[in-house]
Structure formats: structure tokens, C-alpha cells
XYZ file of C-alpha atoms in Angstrom:
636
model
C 15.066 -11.639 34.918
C 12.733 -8.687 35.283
C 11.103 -8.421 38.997
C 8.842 -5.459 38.665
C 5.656 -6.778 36.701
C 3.546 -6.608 40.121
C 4.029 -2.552 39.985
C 2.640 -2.327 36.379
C -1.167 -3.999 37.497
C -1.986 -0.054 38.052
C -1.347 1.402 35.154
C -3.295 -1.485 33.512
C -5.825 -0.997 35.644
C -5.541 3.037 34.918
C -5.974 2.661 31.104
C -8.676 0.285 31.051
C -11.006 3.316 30.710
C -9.141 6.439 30.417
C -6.221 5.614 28.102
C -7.939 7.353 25.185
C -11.350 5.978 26.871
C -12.036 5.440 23.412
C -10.005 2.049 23.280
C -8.767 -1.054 25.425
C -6.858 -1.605 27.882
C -3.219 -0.806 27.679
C -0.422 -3.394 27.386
C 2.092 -1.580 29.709
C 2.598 -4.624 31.757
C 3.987 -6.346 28.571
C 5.228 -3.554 27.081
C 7.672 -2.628 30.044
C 8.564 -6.047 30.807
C 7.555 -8.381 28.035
C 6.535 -11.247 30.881
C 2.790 -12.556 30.522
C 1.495 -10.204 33.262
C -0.377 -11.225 36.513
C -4.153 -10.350 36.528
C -5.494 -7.702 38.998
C -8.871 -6.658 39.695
C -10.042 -3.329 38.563
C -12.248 -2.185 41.800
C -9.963 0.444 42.330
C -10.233 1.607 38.923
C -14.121 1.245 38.795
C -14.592 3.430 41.712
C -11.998 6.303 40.193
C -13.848 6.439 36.778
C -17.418 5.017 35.625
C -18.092 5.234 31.868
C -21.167 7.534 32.464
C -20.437 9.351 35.823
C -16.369 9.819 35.758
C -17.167 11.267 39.307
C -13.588 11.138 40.980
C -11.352 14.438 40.518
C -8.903 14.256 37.891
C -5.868 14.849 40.405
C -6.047 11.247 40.965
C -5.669 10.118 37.191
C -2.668 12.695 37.399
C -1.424 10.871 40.538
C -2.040 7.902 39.416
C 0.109 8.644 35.756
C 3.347 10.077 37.733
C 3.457 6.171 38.976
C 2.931 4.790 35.594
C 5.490 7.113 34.029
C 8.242 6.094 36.625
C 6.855 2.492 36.230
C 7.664 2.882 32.504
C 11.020 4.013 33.130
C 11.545 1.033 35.055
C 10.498 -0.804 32.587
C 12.425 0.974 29.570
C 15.494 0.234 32.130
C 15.233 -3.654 32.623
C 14.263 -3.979 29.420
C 17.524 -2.722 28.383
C 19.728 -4.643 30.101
C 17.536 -7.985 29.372
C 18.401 -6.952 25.586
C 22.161 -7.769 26.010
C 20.774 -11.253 25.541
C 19.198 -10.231 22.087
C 20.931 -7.758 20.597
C 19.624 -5.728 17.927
C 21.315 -5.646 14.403
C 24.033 -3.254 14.113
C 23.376 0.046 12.520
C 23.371 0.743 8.814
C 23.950 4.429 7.741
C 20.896 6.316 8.076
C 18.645 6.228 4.882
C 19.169 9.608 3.028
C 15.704 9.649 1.519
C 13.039 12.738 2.672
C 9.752 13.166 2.388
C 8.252 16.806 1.183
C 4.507 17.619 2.206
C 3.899 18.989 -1.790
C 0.098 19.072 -0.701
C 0.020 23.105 -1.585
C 2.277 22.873 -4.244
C -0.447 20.460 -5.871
C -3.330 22.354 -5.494
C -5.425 19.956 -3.192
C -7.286 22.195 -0.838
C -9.466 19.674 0.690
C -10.200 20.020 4.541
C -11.720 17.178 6.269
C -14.351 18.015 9.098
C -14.306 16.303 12.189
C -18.002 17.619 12.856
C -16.667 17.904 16.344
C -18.910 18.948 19.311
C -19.183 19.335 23.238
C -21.267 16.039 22.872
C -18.572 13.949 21.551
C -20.274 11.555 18.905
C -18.634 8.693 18.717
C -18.491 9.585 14.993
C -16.659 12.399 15.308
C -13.636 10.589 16.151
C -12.718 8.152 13.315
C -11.575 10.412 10.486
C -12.008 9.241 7.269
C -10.039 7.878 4.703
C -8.372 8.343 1.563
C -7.583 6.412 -1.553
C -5.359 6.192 -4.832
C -6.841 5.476 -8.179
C -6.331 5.759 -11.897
C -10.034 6.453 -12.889
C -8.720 7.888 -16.120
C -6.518 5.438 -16.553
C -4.118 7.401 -18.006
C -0.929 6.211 -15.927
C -1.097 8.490 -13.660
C -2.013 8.117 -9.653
C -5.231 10.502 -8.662
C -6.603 10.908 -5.777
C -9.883 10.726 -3.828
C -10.761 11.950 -0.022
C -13.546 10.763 2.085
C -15.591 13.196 4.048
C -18.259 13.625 6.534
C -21.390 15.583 6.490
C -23.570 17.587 9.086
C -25.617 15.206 11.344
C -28.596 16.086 13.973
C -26.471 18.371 16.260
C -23.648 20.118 14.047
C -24.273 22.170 10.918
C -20.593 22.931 8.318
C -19.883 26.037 8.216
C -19.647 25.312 4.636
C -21.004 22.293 2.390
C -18.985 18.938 2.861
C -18.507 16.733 0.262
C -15.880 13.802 -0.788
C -13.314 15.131 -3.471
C -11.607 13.556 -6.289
C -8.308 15.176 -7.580
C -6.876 14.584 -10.952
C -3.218 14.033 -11.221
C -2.234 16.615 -13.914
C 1.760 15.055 -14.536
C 2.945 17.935 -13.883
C 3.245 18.366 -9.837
C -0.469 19.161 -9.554
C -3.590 18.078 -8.867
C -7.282 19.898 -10.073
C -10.358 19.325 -8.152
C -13.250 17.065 -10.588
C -15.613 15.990 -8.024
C -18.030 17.794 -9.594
C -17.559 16.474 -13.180
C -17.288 13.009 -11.703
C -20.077 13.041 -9.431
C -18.620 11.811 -6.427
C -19.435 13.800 -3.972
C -21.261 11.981 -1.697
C -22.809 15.052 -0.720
C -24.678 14.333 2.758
C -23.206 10.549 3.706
C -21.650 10.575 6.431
C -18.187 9.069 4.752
C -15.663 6.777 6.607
C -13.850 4.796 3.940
C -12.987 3.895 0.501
C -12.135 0.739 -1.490
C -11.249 0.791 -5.211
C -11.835 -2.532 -7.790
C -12.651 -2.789 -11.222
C -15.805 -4.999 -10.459
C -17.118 -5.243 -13.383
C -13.789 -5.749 -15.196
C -14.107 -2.877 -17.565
C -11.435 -1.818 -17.574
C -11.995 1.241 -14.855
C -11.498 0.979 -11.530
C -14.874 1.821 -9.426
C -15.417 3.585 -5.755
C -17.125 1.785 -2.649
C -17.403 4.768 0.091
C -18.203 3.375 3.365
C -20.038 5.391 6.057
C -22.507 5.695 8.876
C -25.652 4.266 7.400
C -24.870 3.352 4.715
C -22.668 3.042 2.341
C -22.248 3.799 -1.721
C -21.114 2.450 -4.637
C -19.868 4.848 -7.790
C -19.323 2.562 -11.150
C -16.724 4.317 -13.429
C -18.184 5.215 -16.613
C -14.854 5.099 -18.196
C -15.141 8.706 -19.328
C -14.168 10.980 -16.587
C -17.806 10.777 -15.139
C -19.032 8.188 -11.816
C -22.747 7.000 -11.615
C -24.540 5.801 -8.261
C -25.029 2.358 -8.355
C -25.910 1.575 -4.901
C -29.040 0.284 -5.207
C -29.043 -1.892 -8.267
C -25.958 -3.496 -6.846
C -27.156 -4.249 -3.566
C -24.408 -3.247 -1.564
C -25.561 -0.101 0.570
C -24.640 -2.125 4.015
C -28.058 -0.292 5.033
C -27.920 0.704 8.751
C -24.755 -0.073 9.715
C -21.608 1.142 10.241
C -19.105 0.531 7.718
C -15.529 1.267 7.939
C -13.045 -0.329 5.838
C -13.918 -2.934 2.637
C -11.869 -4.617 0.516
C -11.950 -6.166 -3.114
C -11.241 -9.793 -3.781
C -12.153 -12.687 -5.718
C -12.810 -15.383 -3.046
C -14.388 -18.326 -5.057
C -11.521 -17.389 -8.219
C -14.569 -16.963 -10.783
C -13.096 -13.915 -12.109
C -15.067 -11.375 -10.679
C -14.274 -9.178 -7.742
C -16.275 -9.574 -4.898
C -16.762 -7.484 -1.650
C -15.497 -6.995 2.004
C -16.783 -5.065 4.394
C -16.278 -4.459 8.042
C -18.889 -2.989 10.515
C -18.206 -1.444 13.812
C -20.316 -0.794 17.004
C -24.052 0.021 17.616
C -23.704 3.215 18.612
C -26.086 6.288 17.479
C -26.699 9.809 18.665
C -29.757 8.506 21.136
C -27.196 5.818 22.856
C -24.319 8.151 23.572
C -22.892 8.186 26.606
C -20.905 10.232 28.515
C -17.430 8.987 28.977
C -14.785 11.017 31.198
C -14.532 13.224 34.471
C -17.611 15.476 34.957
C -15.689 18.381 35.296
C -15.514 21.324 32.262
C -13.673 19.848 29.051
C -12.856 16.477 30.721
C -15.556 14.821 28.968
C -13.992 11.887 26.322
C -14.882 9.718 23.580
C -16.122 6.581 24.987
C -14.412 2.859 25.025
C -15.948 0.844 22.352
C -16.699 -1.905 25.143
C -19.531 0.076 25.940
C -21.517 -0.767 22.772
C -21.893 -4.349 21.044
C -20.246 -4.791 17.630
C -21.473 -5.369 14.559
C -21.124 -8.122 11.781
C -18.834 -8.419 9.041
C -20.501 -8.593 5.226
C -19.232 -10.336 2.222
C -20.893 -9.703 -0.938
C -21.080 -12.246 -3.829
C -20.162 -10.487 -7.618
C -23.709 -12.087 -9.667
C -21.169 -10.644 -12.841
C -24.177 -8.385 -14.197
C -23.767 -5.561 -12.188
C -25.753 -6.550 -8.767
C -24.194 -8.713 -5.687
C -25.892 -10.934 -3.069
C -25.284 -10.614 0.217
C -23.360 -14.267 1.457
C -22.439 -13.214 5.292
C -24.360 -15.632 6.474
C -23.487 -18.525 4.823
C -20.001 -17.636 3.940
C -19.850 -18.088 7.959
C -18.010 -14.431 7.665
C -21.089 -12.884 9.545
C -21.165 -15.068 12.247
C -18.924 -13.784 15.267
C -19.231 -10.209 16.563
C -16.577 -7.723 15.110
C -15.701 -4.203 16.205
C -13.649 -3.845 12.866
C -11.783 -1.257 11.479
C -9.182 -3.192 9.120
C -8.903 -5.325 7.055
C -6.191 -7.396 4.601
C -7.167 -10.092 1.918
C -4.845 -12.033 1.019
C -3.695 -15.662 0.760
C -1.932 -16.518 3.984
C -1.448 -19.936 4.199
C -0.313 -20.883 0.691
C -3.184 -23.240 -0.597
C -3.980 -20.416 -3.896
C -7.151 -19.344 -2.231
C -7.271 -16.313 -0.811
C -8.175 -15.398 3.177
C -9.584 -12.700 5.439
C -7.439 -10.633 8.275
C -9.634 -8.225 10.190
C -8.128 -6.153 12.763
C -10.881 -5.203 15.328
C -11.156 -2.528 18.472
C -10.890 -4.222 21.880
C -12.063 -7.447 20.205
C -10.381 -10.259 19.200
C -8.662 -9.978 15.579
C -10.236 -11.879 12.750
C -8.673 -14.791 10.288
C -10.917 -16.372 8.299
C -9.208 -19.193 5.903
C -10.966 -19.703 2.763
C -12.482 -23.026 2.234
C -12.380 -23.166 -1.561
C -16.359 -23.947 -1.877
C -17.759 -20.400 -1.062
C -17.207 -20.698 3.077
C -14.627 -19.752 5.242
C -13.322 -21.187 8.482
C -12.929 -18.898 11.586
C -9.414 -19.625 12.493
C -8.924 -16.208 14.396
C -7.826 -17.840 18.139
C -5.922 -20.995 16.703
C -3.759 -18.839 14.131
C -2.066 -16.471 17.191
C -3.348 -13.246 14.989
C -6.348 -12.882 17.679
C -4.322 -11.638 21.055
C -1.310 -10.314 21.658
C 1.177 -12.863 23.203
C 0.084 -12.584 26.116
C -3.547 -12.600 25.642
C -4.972 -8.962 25.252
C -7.417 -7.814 22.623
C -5.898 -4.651 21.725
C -7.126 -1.591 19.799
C -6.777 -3.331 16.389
C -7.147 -0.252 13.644
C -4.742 -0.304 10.828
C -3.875 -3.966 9.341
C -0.929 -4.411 6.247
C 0.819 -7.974 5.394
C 4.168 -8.822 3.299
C 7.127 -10.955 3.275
C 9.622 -8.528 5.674
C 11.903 -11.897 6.570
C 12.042 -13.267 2.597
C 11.001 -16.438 3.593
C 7.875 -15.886 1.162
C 5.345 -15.590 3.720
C 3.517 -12.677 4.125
C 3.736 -11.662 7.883
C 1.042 -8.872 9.259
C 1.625 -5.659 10.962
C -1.589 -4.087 13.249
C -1.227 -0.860 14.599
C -2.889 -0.064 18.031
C -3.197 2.800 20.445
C -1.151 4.483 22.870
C 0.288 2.401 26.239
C -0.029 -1.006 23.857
C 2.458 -2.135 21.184
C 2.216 -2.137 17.585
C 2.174 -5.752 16.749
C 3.780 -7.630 13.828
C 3.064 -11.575 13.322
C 5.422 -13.909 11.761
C 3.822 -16.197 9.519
C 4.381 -19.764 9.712
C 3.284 -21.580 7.187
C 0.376 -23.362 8.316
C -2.503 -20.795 8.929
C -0.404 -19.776 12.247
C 1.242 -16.778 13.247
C 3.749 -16.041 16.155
C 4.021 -12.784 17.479
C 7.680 -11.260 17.048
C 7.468 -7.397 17.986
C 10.280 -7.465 20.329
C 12.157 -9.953 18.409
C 11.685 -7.846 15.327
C 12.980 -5.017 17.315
C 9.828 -3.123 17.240
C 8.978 -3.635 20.986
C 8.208 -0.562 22.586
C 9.634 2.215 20.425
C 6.197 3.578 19.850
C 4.172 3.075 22.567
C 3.560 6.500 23.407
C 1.873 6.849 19.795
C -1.733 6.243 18.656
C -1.228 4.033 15.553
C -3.992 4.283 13.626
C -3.290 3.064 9.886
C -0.630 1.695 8.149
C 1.101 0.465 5.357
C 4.423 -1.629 4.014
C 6.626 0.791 1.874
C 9.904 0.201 0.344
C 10.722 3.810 0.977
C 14.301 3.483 0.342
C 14.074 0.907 -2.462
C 16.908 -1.582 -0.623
C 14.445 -4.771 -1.493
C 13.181 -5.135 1.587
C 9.536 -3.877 3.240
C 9.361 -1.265 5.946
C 6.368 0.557 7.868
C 4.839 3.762 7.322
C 2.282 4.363 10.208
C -0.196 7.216 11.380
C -0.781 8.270 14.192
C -3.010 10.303 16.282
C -5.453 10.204 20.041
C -8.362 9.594 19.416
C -9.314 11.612 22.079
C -8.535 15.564 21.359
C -8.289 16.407 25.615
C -5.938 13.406 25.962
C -3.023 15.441 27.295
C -5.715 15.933 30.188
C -5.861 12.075 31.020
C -2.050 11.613 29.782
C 0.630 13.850 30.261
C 2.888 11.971 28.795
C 0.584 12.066 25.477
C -0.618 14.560 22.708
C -3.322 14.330 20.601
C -1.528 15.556 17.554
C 1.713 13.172 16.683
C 4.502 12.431 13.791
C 3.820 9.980 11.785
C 6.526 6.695 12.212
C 8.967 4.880 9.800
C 9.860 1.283 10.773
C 12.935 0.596 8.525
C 13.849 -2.828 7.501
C 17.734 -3.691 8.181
C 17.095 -7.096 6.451
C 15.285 -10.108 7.504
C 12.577 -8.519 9.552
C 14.943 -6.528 11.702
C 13.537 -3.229 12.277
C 14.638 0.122 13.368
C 12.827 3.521 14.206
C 13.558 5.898 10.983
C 11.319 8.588 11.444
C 13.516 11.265 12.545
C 16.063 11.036 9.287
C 13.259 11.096 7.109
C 13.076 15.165 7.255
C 10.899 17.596 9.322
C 7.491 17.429 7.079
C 7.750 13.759 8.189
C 8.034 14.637 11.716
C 5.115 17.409 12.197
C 2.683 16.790 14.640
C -0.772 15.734 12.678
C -4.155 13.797 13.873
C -3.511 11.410 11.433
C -5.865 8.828 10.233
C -7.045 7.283 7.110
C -3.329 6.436 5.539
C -2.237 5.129 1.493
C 0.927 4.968 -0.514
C 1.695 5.150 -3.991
C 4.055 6.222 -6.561
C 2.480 9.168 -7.919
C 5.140 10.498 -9.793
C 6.064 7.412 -11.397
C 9.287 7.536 -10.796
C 10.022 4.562 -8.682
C 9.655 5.774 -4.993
C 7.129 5.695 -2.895
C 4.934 8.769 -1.302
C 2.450 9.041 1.484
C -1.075 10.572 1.667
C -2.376 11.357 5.512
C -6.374 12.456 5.417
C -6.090 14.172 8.902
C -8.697 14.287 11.458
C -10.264 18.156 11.072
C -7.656 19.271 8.826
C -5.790 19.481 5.430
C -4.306 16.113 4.332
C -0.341 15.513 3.894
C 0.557 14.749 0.849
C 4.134 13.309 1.333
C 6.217 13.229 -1.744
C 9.515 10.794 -2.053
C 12.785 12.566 -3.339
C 14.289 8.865 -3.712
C 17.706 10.172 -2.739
C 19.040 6.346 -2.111
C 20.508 5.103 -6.015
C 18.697 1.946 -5.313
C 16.577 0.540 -8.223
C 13.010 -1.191 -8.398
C 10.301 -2.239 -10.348
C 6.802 -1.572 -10.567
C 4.110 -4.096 -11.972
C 0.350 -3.612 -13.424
C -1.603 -6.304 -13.922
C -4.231 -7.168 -16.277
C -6.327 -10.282 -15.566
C -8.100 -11.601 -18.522
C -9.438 -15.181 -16.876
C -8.795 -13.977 -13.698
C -10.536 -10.471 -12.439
C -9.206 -7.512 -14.652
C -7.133 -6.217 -10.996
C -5.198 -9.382 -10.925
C -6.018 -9.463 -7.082
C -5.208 -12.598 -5.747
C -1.942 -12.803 -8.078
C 1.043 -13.996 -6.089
C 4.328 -12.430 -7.449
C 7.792 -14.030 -7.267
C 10.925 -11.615 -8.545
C 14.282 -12.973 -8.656
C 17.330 -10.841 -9.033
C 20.976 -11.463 -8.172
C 20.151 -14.510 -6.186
C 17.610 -13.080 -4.170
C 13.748 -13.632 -4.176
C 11.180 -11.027 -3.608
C 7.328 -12.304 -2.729
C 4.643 -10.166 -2.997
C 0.825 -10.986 -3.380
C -1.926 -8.584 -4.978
C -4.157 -7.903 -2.228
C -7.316 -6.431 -0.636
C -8.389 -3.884 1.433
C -4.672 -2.994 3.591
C -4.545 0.186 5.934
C -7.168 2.033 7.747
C -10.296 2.710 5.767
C -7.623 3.812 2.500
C -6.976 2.464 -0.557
C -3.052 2.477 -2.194
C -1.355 1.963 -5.456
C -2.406 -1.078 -7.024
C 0.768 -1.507 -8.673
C 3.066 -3.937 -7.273
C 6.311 -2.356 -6.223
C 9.756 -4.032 -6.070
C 12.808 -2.284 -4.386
C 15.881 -4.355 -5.632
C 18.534 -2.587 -4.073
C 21.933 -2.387 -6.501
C 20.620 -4.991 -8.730
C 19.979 -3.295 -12.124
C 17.893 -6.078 -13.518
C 15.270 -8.761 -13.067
C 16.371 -12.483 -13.270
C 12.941 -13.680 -13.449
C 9.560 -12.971 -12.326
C 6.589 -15.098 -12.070
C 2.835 -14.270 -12.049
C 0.579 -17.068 -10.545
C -2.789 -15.654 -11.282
C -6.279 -16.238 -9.229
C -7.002 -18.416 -12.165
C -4.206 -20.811 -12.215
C -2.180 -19.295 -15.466
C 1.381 -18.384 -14.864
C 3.633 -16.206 -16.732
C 7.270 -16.314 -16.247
C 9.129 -12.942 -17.629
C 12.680 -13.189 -17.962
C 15.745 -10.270 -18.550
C 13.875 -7.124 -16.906
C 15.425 -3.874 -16.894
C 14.870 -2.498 -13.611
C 13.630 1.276 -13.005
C 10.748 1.080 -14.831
C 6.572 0.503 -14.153
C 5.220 -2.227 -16.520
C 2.330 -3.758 -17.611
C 1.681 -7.261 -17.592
C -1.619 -9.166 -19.093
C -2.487 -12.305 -17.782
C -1.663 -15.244 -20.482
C 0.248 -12.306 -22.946
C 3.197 -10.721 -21.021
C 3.998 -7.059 -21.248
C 1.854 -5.107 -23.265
C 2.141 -1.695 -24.027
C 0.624 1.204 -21.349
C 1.529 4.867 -20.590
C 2.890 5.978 -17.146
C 4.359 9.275 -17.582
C 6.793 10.858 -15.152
C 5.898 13.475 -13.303
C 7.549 16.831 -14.599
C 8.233 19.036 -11.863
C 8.012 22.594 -12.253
């Protein structure tokens, strides 16, 4: 029995506005005792801080943290011995797999700019992201990085633009933005979503951003064109964040996801923080209203029509800056997951006629267990308990937990991150994005995260917090147990980055997955995978022919040795990022595939049989494996 939750009301009350300012309120009170905690009011707190005065002396806050840290202690203490009654799984021998930052090795000199300033836009803030994609399609993972652009009050020292790097198969990357002519010279980026929407073949660009956003349609020979306008998909005057590609009413063609934030601009920003020289903060998204989420309809010539409205997508208020689409409750059709800031979380169930139902509060994925609307960024789902169901992970902000959500079956979702062992191992890290990673290849998912303040003077409002941090490794012992990996995983791992906009993929095609970080006001990381584990796997392409040429919506079912693997194709995943589109299977010792079946958006199945493992393949909806090139990466 813990007896201490009545302690912990302070340090609630204390991050309601300065824990990053930027987000919500922290879940200490859970996250030191795991008890649903008692409700205080917040007087105290209003009179220390005020979102556009701050006028109390920062001793207090400092004061007022020395409690909170001992508080925590406490907490880490009862915690422990309450654990004797739920162990966690014994330890395996550490993972021997590392992970090399190759980012100057490759050639990719891109810098992202924060466009930082004593004003602190709210902009300035949010990184941007990045994204994976075979434009050439020539078996081989490039890459493309989203970047900002001067606004009313900061000028680059040099021009900004958005750069696309072409994977050479060799170990390095060369720069053909240019060529391409995706740029985005001037738009203020935020984040990118790849799809082949008009199922040509070549995967196109949707770059989100303040304002607006754009959409780049792959020629197909090296070169991008603007097709913003015609399409009808510029999300004029808002601000767009993440997006996602998916074929909700199964026609065949891709259509489009895409989550707004807050109404903030340069004429409403406020001044968050103690008045006192370099104590002002980014603000708390509570003070500014949200924005709607927009789904837009593929017309299959090129152009979309907006359906938020009547899709019923548009109709609550969202803060979002995640998003997952995928089929979560098993009826073939596939859903929206939204992870929004100090707002509810989103879970819209398809209704197979063009609507969806707002399920968020009845499914358990809005609140934490005990009720709090967290700082939803980052959003991922699989299968990490191999019951087939794919369970979601959302990262959130320093002083809360990083939440995952066992699916159960029926559009509901429990939340399990102490029972999964997570808990409270990272609650002194701001998780921004994330993914699910087989890193070691032992057949069973793990988390990659990022992490990074939002605020860059945090360590003035926390001193038990920096604003630059490691990034973290959740690794899977088996059946959703996880432990903390991060320190085995080698010192380029471990450095200290403001990490944001996060995506994974195989980009040396040789079966193990690496990690790309676009950094807030810095170079990226670009996190190669030496593999050193002798497990095998299996990578999968698909081609839709009936179904949309990206096979999103595809639900994937390996078997090998007895055991079953689940995997779905899906949407969006991560913080503003796009990853691999390739499915990827780690099978641990087993050398070959029993079986695996396809069940495409459009109904078809294909059943493969006799597999060899350690290999990427091709598969074409209604023909099997076909013939494609993915050359392995020949390292100098």
C-alpha cells in the first residue's frame, strides 16, 4: 500500500504551467505511486506563475522542485517494494547490437533551423520532421528533411530549404533537392507523409507546415512537380503537423490525413515564464484553442475533396501532433489514432460508408488511467504481446509517463505501462516521436523514442532536466515485457540531442533496422544498425493492383516455427516522419517462413509458402513475388 499520494498534489500543481510550460500537466502523482491521485486546487500555483506575467521569483520554482525531487524518490522507493508483487521478467543477456551515427560518413550536411528568438514563437519549438522514400525506386532507402524558413522577426543566416538525399548503395548519400524540386523554399515546413496517390508507381511528398501545406507528385524521373493547388490539399491557414496516407472507403486510392494544431500566430503570442532575463518559455498549448482535423477524399484524377465535415473527423477540437492509421478493431476497415497536446487522444473507428465514429473516451486511448490528458506527440501501434492485436505506444513529456495501450479486441484499449514494465523509467525524458523497431531481429517489437524539452531554458524551471537528451530503447523480452536498452546500444545512441521528428528503415538492405533523428537547430543523426545479433528476418514490399499500389491497409500474418507474427501496413506512425514502407519481420533463429498471408484492402489474399528468411521481397497483390532490385549497401 503506498501512503504518500497527498505529498505529490504539489508537484502537480508545480508542472501545470512550468513543466516545459509548453505542455500539460505532469503525471507525477501517478507516476510515483501509480494510485488514481486526489485532486487539489491550483491557487497556490496560479499566484506563483501566470501565463503572461510569471511575476513570482524563480527561487520558489527551485524550492518548490527540491520537494518534488525528494517526493520522487519517495515515490521511486514505494514503488519498488510494491513491485515484489509484480515482478518483472528476468533478465536476458544484453542485446549486442550498436548503433553508429554514419550521418558524416554519408555526406548529408543538412542543418535544421530552429529560427529561434528572444520572442519565443511558438513555432520555433516543434522541429520538423523527416521521412524515408524510394522516389527512384531503385531499392534503395533515400531520404528527405523538412525545414523551416525565415518568418516576420528572424532572417537565416543562410537560405533554408527542405533537402532530399539520394541513397548512392554505397554508404552515401548526394544532395538532389535541386534536381527534384523540393525545396519548399520559404514554407515554413513541419512534416512529411509519403503515398503513391496516384498509384503510379512513385511514391509522392505531402510537406506539412504553418500555413499551409504542399503537395510534390513524383514524376517518376528523378524530378517532383507542385501540385498543391490542382489537388486541393494546401490545408490553407492552418497549422499542419503530421498526415498520413490511407485508403479509408477501400476504393483503391490513397486518401489523406491530416492533423492541425493550435491558433496561435506571431500577433497572439504570449509571454509565458518568469519576467526575469532568459526565464521567458514557450507557452502551454492550453493557452490557445485547437484546431480541426482534415481528411481528404482521393477523386482518382489527380484532385481531392475535402470530407472533414462529413466524415465527422472535423468535428471535435484537436491539438494534434500524431497520428496512426490503421485497423484496430479487426472488422477490415481501417481507423484513425491521433495523439493530441493536453487534449484528449483521438480514435475514430471507421464506419465502412465514408464516416467515422468518435470512439476516443469509450476506447481508454483518450486519458491516461487515471484520467489526465497528457502531452500526446509521437503515436506508433503493433502486436508487442502476439496476440495479433496491434497495441499503441504515445510518447509524452517530461514528469508524465510514456504510455502503451493493450488492445482488446473490441475497439477498447487498457492501459498497461507499468504492467508492461515501462512505468516510470523515462519520466525524466521529453518523448517526442517514436517508432516500433525490431532492432535486434528476436521476432518481437521494441521502441525507439526521441527525446528532447521543448523548452531550451528548462534546466532553469527543472534541475533535474536538460533540454538536450539520449534518445531511448524499450526492448521487448517477449510478450510485451519491456526493459530499458538504451545504454547497451553504444555511445552515438546515448549522446545528448534535441531530438524531434523520428523514422526507421533499413537503408542498407541488409535486414536491420537504422534510425534517422531531424534535431531541433542542428544536424540530424543518422543511426546505422551493425546487426551484431545472428537473428534472421524478412522484409516485405507490396504492390497493390485492386487495392492502392502501397498496399496500405494490408494486414500481414507470418508463421514460422510455430509462432505467428501480425503486422498491418499502416499510416502516418511517429512524429511528423515518415519510415520504411517495407514490412519488416525479425524471426529470431528460425531460418525460414512457414507461411505468410497477405489480406489486402481489397479483400484478395495471397498465401506464400517455404520462404527463405534474410531476404527483402516483393509481393504483388493477386501474383506473388515478382521480381525487384534491393541492393546491399557496400560499405567502403
Amino acid at each position: 500500500m503506498r501512503t504518500f499520494v497527498v505529498q505529490t498534489h504539489l508537484c502537480e500543481a508545480r508542472n501545470s504551467n512550468i513543466a516545459q510550460l509548453h505542455h500539460a500537466p505532469s503525471a507525477l502523482t501517478q507516476a510515483t505511486t501509480g494510485v488514481l491521485p486526489l485532486q487539489f486546487p491550483r491557487i497556490w500555483l496560479r499566484s506563483m506563475i501566470d501565463n503572461s506575467t510569471a511575476h513570482s521569483p524563480h527561487r520558489n520554482a527551485r524550492k518548490l522542485l527540491a520537494a518534488c525531487a525528494a517526493i520522487l524518490l519517495a515515490g521511486a522507493s514505494a514503488f519498488a517494494q510494491s513491485a515484489a508483487t509484480n515482478p518483472a521478467p528476468s533478465k536476458q543477456p544484453p542485446p549486442t547490437v550498436r548503433f553508429t551515427d554514419v550521418r558524416k560518413a554519408a555526406g548529408i550536411t543538412f542543418q535544421q533551423d530552429s529560427t529561434q528568438t528572444d520572442q519565443k514563437y511558438y513555432l520555433e519549438t516543434m522541429g520538423t520532421g523527416v521521412a524515408w522514400i524510394d522516389y527512384d525506386q531503385d531499392g534503395l532507402m533515400d531520404l528527405y528533411f523538412v525545414q523551416t524558413a525565415a518568418t516576420d522577426i528572424y532572417t537565416p543566416p543562410r537560405p533554408l530549404r527542405s533537402a532530399l538525399y539520394h541513397n548512392n548503395g554505397n554508404g552515401t548519400f548526394t544532395d538532389v533537392t535541386e534536381k527534384a524540386g523540393v525545396g519548399a523554399e520559404g514554407h515554413y515546413g513541419q512534416g512529411v507523409a509519403v503515398g503513391d496517390f496516384d498509384n503510379d508507381g512513385y511514391p509522392d511528398l505531402y510537406v506539412t507546415g504553418y500555413g499551409s501545406a504542399i503537395l510534390y507528385h513524383n514524376n517518376g524521373n528523378g524530378t517532383f512537380t507542385d501540385v498543391t493547388a490542382r489537388a486541393g490539399v494546401a490545408d490553407e491557414g492552418l497549422w499542419s503537423t503530421s498526415a498520413g496516407w490511407f485508403d479509408y472507403d477501400k476504393d483503391g486510392w490513397l486518401d489523406l490525413v491530416v492533423t492541425n494544431y493550435i491558433n496561435w500566430s506571431p500577433k497572439n503570442n504570449l509571454w509565458c515564464g518568469e519576467r526575469a532575463p532568459g526565464y521567458r518559455a514557450y507557452c502551454n498549448p492550453g493557452n490557445y484553442s485547437g484546431q480541426k482535423t482534415h481528411i481528404y477524399h482521393n477523386n482518382h484524377d489527380g484532385t481531392f475533396t475535402d470530407v472533414s465535415e462529413k466524415s465527422g473527423i472535423a468535428e471535435p477540437e484537436s491539438k494534434g501532433m500524431g497520428l496512426v492509421l490503421a485497423d484496430f478493431n479487426g472488422d477490415g476497415w481501417p481507423d484513425v489514432a491521433i495523439a493530441n497536446d493536453t487534449w484528449p487522444n483521438f480514435l475514430f473507428l471507421n464506419n465502412h460508408d465514408g464516416t467515422f465514429t468518435d470512439n476516443s473516451l469509450l476506447s481508454g486511448l483518450a486519458a491516461s488511467e487515471d484520467g489526465r490528458y497528457e502531452a500526446g506527440m509521437g503515436i506508433d501501434a503493433a502486436d508487442v504481446e502476439g496476440d495479433g492485436l496491434l497495441d499503441v505506444y504515445i510518447t509524452h513529456l517530461d514528469f508524465e509517463l510514456n504510455r502503451l495501450y493493450h488492445n482488446n479486441g473490441d475497439g477498447t484499449f487498457t492501459d498497461i505501462t507499468y504492467s508492461s514494465h515501462i512505468g516510470n523509467k523515462a519520466m525524466l525524458l521529453s518523448g517526442v516521436s517514436a517508432k516500433f523497431i525490431d532492432y535486434d531481429n528476436d521476432g518481437w517489437p521494441d521502441i525507439v523514442q526521441a527525446n528532447g524539452a521543448m523548452v531550451d531554458n528548462v534546466h532553469l524551471y527543472h534541475s533535474l532536466v536538460t533540454y538536450k537528451e539520449p534518445l531511448l530503447m524499450f526492448h521487448n523480452l517477449g510478450k510485451g515485457n519491456f526493459e530499458k536498452s538504451s545504454e547497451s546500444l553504444g555511445p552515438d545512441f546515448m549522446r545528448p540531442v534535441a531530438g524531434r521528428g523520428l523514422a526507421t528503415a533499413d537503408f542498407d538492405n541488409d535486414g536491420h533496422v537504422g534510425v534517422v533523428v531531424n534535431c531541433r537547430g542542428d544536424y540530424p543523426e543518422l543511426l546505422r544498425n551493425n546487426g551484431g545479433d545472428g537473428n534472421h528476418w524478412l522484409e516485405v514490399l507490396l504492390i497493390g493492383t485492386k487495392s492502392n499500389r502501397d498496399g496500405i491497409g494490408s494486414v500481414l500474418r507470418l508463421t514460422a516455427d510455430g509462432a505467428t507474427h501480425v503486422d498491418q501496413a499502416k499510416g502516418g506512425t511517429s512524429y511528423m516522419s515518415a519510415s520504411d514502407p517495407r514490412i519488416h519481420f525479425g524471426l529470431g533463429k528460425s531460418n525460414k517462413i512457414d507461411s505468410l498471408v497477405i489480406t489486402w484492402p481489397s479483400g484478395h489474399v495471397d498465401t506464400l509458402k517455404g520462404i527463405p528468411a534474410d531476404q527483402i521481397i516483393a509481393v504483388k497483390e493477386g501474383v506473388g513475388i515478382v521480381p525487384h532490385p534491393f541492393p546491399k549497401v557496400k560499405h567502403p
